[in-house]
CSV table of C-alpha atoms in Angstrom, one decimal:
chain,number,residue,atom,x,y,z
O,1241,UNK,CA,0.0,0.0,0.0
O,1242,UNK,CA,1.5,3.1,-1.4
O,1243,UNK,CA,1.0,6.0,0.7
O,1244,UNK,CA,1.3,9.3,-1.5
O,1245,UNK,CA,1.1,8.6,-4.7
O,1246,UNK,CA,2.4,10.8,-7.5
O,1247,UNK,CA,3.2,10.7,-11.1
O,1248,UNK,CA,7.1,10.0,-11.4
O,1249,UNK,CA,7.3,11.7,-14.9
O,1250,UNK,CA,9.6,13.3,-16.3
O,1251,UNK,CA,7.2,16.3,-17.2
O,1252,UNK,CA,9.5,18.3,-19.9
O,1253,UNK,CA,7.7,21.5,-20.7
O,1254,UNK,CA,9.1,24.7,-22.4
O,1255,UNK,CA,9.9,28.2,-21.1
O,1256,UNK,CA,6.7,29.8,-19.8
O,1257,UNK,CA,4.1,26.8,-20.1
O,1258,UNK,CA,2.0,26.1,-16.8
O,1259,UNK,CA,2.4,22.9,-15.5
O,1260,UNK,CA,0.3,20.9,-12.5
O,1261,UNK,CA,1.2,17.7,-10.7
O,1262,UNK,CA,-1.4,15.7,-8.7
O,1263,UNK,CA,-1.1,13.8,-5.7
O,1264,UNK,CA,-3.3,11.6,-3.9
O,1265,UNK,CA,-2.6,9.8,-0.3
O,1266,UNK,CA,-3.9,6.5,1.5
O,1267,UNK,CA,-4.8,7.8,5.1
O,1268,UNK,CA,-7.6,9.9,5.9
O,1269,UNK,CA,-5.9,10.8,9.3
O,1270,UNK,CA,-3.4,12.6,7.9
O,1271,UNK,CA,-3.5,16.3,8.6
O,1272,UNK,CA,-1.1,18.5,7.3
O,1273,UNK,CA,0.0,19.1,3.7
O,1274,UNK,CA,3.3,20.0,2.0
O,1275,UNK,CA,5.0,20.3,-1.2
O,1276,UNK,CA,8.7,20.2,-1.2
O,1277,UNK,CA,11.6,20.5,-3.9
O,1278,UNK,CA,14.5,18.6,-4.1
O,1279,UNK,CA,17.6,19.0,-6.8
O,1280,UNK,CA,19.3,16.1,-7.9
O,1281,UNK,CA,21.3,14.6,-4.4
O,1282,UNK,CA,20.2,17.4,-2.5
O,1283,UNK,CA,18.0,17.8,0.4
O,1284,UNK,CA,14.4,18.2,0.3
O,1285,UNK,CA,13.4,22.3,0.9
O,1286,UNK,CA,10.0,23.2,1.4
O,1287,UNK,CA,8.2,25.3,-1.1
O,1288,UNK,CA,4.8,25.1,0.4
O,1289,UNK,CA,2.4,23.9,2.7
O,1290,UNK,CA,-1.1,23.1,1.4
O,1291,UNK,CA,-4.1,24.7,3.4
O,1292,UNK,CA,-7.8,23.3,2.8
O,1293,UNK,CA,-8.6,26.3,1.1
O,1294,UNK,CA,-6.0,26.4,-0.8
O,1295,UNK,CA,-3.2,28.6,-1.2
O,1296,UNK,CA,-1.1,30.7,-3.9
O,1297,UNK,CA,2.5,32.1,-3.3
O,1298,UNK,CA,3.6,33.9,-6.4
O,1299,UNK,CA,3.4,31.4,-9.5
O,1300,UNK,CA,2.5,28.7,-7.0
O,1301,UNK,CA,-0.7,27.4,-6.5
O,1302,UNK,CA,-1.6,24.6,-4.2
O,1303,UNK,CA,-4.9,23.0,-3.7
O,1304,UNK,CA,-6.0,20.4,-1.1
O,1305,UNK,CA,-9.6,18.2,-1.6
O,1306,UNK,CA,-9.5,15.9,2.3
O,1307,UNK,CA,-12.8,14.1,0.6
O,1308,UNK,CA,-10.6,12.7,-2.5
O,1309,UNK,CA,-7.3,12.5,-0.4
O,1310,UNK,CA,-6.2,14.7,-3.5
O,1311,UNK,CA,-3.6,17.3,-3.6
O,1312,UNK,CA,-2.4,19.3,-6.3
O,1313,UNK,CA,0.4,22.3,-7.6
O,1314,UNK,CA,0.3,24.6,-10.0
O,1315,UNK,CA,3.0,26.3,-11.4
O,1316,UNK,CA,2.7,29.0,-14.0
O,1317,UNK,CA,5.3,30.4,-16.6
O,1318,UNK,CA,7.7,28.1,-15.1
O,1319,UNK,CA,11.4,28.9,-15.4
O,1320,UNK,CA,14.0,27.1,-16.1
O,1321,UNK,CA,14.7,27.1,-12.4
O,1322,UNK,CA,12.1,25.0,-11.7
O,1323,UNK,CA,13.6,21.8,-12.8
O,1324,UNK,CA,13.5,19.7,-10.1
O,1325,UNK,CA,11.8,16.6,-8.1
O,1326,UNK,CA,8.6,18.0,-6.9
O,1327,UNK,CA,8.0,16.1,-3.5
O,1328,UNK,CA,4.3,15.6,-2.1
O,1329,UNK,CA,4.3,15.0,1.0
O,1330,UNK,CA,1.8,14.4,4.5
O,1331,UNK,CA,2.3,14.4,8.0
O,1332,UNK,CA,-0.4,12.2,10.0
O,1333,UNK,CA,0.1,15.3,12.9
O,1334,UNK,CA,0.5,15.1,16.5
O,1335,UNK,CA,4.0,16.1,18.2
O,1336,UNK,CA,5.9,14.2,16.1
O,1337,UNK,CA,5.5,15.6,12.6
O,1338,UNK,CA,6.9,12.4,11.0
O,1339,UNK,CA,7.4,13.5,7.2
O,1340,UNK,CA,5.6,10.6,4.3
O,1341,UNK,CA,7.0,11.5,1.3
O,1342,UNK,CA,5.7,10.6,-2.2
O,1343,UNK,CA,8.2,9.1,-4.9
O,1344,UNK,CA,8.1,13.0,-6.9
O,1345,UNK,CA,7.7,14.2,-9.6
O,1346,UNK,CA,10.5,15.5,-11.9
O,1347,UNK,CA,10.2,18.8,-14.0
O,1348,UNK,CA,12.4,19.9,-16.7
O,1349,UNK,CA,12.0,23.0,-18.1
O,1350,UNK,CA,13.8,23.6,-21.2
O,1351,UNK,CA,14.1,27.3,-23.2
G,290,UNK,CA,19.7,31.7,7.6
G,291,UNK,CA,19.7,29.4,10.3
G,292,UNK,CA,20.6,26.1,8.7
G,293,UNK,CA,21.0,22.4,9.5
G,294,UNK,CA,24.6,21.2,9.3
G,295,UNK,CA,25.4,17.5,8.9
G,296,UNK,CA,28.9,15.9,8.8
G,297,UNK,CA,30.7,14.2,6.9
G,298,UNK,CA,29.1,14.8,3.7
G,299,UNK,CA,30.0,11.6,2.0
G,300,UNK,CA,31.0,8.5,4.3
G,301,UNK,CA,32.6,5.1,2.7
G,302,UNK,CA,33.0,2.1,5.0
G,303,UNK,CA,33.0,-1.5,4.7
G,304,UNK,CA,30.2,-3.7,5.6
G,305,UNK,CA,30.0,-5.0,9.4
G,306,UNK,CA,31.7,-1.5,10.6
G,307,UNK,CA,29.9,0.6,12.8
G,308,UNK,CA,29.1,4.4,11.6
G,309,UNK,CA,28.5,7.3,13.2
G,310,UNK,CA,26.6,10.0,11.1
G,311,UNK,CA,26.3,13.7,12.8
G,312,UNK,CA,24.2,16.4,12.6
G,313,UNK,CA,23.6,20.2,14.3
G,314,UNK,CA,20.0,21.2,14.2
G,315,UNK,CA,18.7,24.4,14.5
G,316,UNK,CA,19.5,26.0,17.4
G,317,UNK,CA,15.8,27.0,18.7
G,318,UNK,CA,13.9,23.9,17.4
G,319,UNK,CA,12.6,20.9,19.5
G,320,UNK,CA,12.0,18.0,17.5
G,321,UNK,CA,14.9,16.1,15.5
G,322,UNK,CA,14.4,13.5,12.8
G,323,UNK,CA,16.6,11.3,10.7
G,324,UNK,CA,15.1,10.5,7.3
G,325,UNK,CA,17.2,8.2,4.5
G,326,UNK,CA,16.8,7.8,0.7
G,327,UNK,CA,18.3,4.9,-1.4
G,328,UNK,CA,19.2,6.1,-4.5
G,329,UNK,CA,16.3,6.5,-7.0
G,330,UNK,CA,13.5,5.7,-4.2
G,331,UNK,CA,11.9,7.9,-1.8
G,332,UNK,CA,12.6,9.7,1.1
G,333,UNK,CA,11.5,7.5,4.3
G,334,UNK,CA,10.9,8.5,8.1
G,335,UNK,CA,13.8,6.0,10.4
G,336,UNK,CA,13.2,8.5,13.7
G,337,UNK,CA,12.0,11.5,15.3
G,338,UNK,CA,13.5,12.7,19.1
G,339,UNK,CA,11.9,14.9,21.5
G,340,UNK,CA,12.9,15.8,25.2
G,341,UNK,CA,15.6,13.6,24.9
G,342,UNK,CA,14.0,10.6,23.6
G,343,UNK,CA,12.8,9.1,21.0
G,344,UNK,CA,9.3,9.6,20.2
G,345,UNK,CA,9.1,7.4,17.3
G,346,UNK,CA,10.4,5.2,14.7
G,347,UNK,CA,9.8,2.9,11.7
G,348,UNK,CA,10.3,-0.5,10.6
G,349,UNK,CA,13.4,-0.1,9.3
G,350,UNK,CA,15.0,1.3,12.5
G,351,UNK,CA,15.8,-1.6,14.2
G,352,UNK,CA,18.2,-2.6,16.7
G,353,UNK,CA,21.4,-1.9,14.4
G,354,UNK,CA,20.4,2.1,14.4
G,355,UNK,CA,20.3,4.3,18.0
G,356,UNK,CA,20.0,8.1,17.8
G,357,UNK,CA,21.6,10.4,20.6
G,358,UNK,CA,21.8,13.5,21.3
G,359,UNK,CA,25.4,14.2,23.1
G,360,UNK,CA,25.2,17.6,24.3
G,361,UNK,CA,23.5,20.8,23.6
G,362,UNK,CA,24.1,20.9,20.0
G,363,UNK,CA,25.2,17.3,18.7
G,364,UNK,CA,22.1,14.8,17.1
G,365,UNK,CA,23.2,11.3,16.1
G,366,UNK,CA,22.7,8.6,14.0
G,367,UNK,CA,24.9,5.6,15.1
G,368,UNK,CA,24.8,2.1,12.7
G,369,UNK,CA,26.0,-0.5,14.6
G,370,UNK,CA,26.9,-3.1,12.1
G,371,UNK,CA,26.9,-1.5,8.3
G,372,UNK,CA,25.5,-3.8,5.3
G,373,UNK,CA,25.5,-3.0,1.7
G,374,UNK,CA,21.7,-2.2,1.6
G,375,UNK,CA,22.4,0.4,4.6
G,376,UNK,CA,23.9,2.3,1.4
G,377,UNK,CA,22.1,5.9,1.1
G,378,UNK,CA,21.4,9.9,1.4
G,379,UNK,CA,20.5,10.3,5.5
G,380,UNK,CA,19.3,13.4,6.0
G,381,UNK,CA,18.9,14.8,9.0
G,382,UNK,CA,15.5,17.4,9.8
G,383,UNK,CA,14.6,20.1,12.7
G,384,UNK,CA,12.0,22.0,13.4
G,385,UNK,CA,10.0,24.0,16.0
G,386,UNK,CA,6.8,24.7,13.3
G,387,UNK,CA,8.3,23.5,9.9
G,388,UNK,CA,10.7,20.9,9.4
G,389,UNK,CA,14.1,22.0,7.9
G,390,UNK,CA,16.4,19.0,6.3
G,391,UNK,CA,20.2,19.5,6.4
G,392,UNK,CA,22.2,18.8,3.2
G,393,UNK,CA,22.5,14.8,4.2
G,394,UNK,CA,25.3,12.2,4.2
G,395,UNK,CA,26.1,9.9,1.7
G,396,UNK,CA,26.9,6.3,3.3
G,397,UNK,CA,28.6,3.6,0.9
G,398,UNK,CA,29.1,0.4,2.5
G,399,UNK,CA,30.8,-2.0,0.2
């Protein structure tokens, strides 16, 4: 049983396209929400959490549905920057915070 | 920026040797955590320490791993006895709201 689930790709996109990435996760307890970056062998870095509401921070847009267990980003004009592993990720709460990561998804954005 | 620090950043020993992987978390944050990735797979949870203890841990933390944390500053991953699948990125996380990873450690064990 896979907990977060996510498209491996490779998405390759040009300069400037929008791209979104889907997510979806096993356990209904989890509670909190996070996208997160990683370049090749480097540490995961956290680009955003993801509210029930949903939330946008600059060409990022994240969205949450708890009834699906579906979570999604957004990324518009995308720069050649972005190419990276795109990391979804839950936390089941509590004090602990214990990080479950999804496989990623890997951009590459090319001019 | 406050960052985590890890040391060394690439470790090669042979199987059957014990390892000692270090870390310096954020000076302000509570909670510590040692995640690993094998190369091409995914990131996955080994421990998380709080007050001193730990609070939890997976499957694969078994009796060959024990975390400590030394002194004020120190957080440690210690494998007892190293074997080839050991091999991987071990990252080590703080936080006090968001959880920040530090750059990792590369094990080889051949």
């Amino acid at each position: 049983r896979k907990e977060v689930e996510q498209d491996p790709g490779p998405f390759n996109v040009p300069e400037g396209a929008t791209v979104a990435f889907n997510c979806t996760y096993s356990n209904s307890a989890s509670q909190s929400f996070f996208w997160y970056r990683q370049d090749c062998r480097k540490e995961p870095k956290l680009l955003m959490s993801v509210y029930s509401s949903g939330n946008e921070d600059g060409r990022f847009t994240a969205q949450l549905n708890r009834a699906s267990q579906y979570i999604s980003l957004l990324i518009r004009d995308s720069k050649l920057s972005d190419s990276a592993t795109y990391l979804c990720v839950v936390s089941y709460g509590g004090s602990q915070g214990n990080l479950i990561f999804g496989k990623g998804t890997k951009l590459s954005v090319k001019p | 920026e406050p960052e985590v620090t890890q040391t060394p950043s690439h470790q090669v020993t042979q199987m059957g040797q014990e390892v000692i992987l270090r870390c310096v978390p954020i000076s302000n944050h509570l909670y510590f955590y040692w995640y690993r990735q094998i190369l091409g797979q995914k990131v996955e949870f080994l421990v998380s320490f709080y007050n001193n203890e730990i609070s939890e841990k997976s499957e694969i933390f078994d009796d060959q791993f024990s975390v400590e944390r030394p002194d004020g500053s120190n957080f440690t991953l210690k494998i007892r006895s190293t074997k080839l699948e050991d091999s991987a990125m071990y990252f080590c996380a703080s936080r006090r709201d968001t959880q920040y990873f530090g750059p990792g450690t590369r094990l080889t064990v051949l």
